Short mmCIF file of C-alpha atoms in Angstrom, two decimals:
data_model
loop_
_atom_site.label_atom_id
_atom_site.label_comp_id
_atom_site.label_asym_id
_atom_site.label_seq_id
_atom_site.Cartn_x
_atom_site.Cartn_y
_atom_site.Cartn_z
CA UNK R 1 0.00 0.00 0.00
CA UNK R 2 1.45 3.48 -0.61
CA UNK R 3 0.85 6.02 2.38
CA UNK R 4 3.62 8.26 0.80
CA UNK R 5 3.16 9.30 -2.79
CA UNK R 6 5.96 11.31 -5.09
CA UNK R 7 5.05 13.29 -7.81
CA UNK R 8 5.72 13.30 -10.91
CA UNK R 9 7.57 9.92 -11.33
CA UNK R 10 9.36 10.63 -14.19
CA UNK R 11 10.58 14.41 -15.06
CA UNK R 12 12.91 15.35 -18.22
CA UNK R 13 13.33 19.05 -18.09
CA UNK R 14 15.85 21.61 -19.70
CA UNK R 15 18.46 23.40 -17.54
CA UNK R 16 17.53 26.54 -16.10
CA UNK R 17 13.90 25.44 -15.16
CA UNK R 18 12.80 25.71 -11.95
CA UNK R 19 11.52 22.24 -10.71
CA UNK R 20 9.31 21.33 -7.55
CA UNK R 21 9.23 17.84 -6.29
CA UNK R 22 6.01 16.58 -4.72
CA UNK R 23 5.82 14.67 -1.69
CA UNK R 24 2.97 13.82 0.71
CA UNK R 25 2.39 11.27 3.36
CA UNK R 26 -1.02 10.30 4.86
CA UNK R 27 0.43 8.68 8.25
CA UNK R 28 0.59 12.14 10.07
CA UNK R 29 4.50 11.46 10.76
CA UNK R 30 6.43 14.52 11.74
CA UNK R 31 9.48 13.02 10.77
CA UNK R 32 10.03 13.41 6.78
CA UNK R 33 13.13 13.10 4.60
CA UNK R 34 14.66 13.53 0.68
CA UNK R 35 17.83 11.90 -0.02
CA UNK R 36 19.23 11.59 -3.17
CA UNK R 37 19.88 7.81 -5.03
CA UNK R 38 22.05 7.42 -8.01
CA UNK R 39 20.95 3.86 -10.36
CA UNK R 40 22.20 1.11 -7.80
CA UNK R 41 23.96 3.14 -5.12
CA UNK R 42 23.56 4.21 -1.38
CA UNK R 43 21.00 6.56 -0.36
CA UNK R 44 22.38 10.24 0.68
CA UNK R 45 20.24 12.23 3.16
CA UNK R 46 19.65 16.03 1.25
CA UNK R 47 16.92 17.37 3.37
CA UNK R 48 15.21 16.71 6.83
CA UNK R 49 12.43 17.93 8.71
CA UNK R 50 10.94 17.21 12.19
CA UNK R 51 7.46 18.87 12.05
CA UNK R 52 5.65 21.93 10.30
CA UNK R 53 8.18 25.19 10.00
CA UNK R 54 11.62 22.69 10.94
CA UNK R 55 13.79 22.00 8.09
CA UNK R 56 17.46 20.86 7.73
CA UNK R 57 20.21 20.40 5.55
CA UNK R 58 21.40 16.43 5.12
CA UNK R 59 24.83 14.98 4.66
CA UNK R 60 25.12 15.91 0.99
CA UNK R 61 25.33 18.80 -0.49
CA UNK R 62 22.63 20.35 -2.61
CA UNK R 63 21.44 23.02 -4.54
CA UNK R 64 18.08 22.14 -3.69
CA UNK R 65 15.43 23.35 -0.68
CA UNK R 66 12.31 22.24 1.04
CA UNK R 67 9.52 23.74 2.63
CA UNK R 68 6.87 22.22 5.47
CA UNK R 69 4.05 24.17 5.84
CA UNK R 70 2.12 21.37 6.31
CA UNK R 71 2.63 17.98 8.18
CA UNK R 72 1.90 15.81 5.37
CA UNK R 73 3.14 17.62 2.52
CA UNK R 74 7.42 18.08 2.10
CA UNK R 75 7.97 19.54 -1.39
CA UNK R 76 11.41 20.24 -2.66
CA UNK R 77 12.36 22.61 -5.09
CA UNK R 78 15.33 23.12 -7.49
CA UNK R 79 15.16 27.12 -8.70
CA UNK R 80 17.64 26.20 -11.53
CA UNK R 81 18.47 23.02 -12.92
CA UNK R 82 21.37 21.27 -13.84
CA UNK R 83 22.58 18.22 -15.84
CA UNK R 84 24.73 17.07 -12.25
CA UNK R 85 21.28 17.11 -10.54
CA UNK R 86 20.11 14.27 -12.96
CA UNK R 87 19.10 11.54 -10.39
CA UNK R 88 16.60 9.80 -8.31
CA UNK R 89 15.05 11.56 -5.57
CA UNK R 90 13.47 9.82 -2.83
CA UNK R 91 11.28 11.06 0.08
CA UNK R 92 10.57 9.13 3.59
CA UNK R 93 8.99 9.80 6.60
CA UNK R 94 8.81 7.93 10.01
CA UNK R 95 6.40 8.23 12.86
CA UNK R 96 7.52 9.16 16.72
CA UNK R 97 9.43 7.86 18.80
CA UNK R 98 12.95 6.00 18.70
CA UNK R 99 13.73 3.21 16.72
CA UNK R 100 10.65 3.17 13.68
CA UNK R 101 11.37 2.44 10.17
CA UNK R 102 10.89 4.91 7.70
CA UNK R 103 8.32 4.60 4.73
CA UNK R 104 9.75 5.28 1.55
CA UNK R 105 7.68 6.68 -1.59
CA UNK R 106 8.64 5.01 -5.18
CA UNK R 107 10.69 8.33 -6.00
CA UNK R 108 10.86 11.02 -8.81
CA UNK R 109 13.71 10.02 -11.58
CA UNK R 110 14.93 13.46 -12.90
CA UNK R 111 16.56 14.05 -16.08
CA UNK R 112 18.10 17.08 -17.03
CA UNK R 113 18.84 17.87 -20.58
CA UNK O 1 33.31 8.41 10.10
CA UNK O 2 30.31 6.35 10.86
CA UNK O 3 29.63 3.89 7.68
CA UNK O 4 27.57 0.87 6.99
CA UNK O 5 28.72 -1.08 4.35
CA UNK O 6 28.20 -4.40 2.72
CA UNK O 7 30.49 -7.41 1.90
CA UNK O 8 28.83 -8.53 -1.47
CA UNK O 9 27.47 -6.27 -4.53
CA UNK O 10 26.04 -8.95 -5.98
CA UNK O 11 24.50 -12.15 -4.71
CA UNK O 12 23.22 -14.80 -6.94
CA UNK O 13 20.98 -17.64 -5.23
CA UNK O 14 19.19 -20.84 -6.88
CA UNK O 15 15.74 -20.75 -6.41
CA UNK O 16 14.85 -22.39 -3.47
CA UNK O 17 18.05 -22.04 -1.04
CA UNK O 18 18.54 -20.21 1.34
CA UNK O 19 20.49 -16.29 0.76
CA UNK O 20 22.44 -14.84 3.09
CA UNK O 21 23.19 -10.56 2.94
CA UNK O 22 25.93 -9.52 5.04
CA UNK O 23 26.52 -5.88 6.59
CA UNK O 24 29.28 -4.23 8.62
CA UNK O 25 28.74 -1.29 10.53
CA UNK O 26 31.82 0.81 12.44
CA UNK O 27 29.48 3.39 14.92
CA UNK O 28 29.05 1.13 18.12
CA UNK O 29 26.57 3.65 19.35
CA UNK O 30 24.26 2.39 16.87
CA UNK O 31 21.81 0.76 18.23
CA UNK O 32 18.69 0.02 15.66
CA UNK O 33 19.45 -1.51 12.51
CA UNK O 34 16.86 -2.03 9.34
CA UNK O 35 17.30 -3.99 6.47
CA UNK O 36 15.21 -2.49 3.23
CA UNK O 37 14.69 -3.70 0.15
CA UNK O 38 14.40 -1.92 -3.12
CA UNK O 39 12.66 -3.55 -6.35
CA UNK O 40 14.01 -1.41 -9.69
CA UNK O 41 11.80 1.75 -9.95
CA UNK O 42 10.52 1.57 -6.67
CA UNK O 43 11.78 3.00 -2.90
CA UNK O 44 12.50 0.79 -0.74
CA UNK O 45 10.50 -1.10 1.66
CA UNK O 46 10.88 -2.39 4.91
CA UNK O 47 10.92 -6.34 5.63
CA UNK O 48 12.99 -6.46 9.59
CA UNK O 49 14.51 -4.71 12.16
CA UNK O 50 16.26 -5.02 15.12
CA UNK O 51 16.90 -3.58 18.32
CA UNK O 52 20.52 -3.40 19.80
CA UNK O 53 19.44 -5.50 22.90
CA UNK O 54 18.78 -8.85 20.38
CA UNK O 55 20.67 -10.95 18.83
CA UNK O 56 18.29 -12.47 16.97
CA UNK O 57 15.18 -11.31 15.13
CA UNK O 58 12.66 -13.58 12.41
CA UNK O 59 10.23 -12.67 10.36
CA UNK O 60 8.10 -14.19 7.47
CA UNK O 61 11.02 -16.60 5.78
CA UNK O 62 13.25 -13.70 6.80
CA UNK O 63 15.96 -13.83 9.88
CA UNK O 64 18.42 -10.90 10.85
CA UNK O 65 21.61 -11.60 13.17
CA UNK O 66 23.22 -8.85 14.91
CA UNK O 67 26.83 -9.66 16.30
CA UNK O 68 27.72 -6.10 18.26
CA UNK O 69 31.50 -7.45 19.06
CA UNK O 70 32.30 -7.35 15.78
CA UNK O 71 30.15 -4.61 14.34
CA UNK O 72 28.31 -7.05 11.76
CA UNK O 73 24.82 -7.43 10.62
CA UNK O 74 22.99 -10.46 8.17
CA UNK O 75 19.55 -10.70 6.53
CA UNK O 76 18.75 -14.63 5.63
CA UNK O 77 16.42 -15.09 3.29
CA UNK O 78 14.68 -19.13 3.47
CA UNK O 79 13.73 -20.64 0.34
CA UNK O 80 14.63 -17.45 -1.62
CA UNK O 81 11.82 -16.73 -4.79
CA UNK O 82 12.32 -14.98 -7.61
CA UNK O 83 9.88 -12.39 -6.16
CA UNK O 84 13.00 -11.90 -3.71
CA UNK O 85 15.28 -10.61 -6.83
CA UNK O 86 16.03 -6.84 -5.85
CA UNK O 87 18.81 -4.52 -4.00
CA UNK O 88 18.81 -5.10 -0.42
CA UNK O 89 19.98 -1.85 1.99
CA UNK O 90 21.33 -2.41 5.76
CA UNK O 91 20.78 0.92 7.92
CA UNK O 92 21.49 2.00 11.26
CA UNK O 93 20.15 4.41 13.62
CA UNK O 94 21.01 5.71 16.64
CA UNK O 95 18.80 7.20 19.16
CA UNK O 96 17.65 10.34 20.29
CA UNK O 97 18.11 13.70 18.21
CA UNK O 98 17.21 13.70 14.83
CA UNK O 99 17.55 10.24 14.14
CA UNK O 100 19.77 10.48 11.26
CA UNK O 101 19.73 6.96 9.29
CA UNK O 102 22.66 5.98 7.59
CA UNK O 103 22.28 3.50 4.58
CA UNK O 104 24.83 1.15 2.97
CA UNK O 105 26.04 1.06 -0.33
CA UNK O 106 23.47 -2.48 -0.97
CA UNK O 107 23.46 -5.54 -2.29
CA UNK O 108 21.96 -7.05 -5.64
CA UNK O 109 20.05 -10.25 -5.25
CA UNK O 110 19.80 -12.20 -8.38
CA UNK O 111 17.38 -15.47 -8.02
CA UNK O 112 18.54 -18.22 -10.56
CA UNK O 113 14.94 -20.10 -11.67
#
């Protein structure tokens, strides 16, 4: 069952666009996340939050930022794109408490031309 | 730094027997560990967990063995199926603050028919 949905899936946009990334989760978690996955590779954490109005930068660098206005909703946004941000973005979220999973969505795979 | 990483980048099983996904981990103030696994154009899901207090935890044809003294971490997999065929991600967690989760670099299951 999907409680977190990504939109869109797939996204092959020109550089210099400005590109927002949909996420929104249904399990009213506080805890949401994007991290960044290359084709095979290790997840890197980008963005965090830990409730409406709290974001933070992740381990990797990026041009990217977020916004949480509301609990269920995480959107990130790219103001300019660029062929090195081609790559799959995924978003999580996990509920209270120590030591719960997260729930990922199925990701957005961005191409830029 | 604090890394998770994994033995094998690619595992391949005969339908049937048994598969066995190794992790190491070097932060020994980790102590909840999560193995995920991720189908190709999907995130990745959840199958087992484990608190650092256990040893030993078993799910639905899948078993996970935590060995704290030396920092390693195994996902079994009985009877493997095709169905099973995917990347498989070790994380670990540590309590307390933001809960950062920190993912290994995962391993590729291929399930011989």
């Amino acid at each position: 069952e999907a409680d977190i949905y990504q939109t869109p899936r797939y996204l092959v946009i020109g550089t210099g666009k400005k590109i927002t990334l949909e996420c929104s989760q249904t399990m009213g978690h506080d805890k949401m996340y994007w991290y960044q996955q290359d084709p095979g590779m290790e997840l890197h954490l980008i963005h965090y939050s830990y409730g409406v109005n709290s974001t933070e930068k992740g381990d990797l660098s990026s041009e990217s930022t977020v916004s949480r206005i509301r609990t269920e909703h995480f959107p990130l946004t790219l103001e300019s794109a660029r062929p090195s941000h081609t790559s799959q973005y995924l978003c999580a979220s996990r509920g209270r408490g120590s030591n719960q999973p997260q729930h990922f969505g199925d990701g957005t795979r961005l191409s830029i031309l | 730094g604090e890394s998770v990483g994994l033995h094998l980048p690619t595992l391949s099983v005969q339908e049937g027997d048994n598969s066995i996904i190794n992790c190491a981990y070097s932060n020994s103030a980790s102590d909840y560990f999560i193995w995920y696994k991720q189908e190709s154009g999907k995130g990745p899901q959840f199958i087992i967990d484990i608190r650092s207090n256990m040893d030993k935890r078993q799910g639905q044809r899948v078993t996970v063995l935590l060995n704290k003294t030396v920092k390693h971490l195994s996902l079994q997999i009985a009877a493997t199926q095709p169905g099973d065929s995917a990347v498989y991600f070790c994380a670990e967690d540590r309590s307390g603050g933001y809960q950062k989760v920190t993912f290994g670099t995962g391993t590729k299951l291929q399930v011989i028919p």
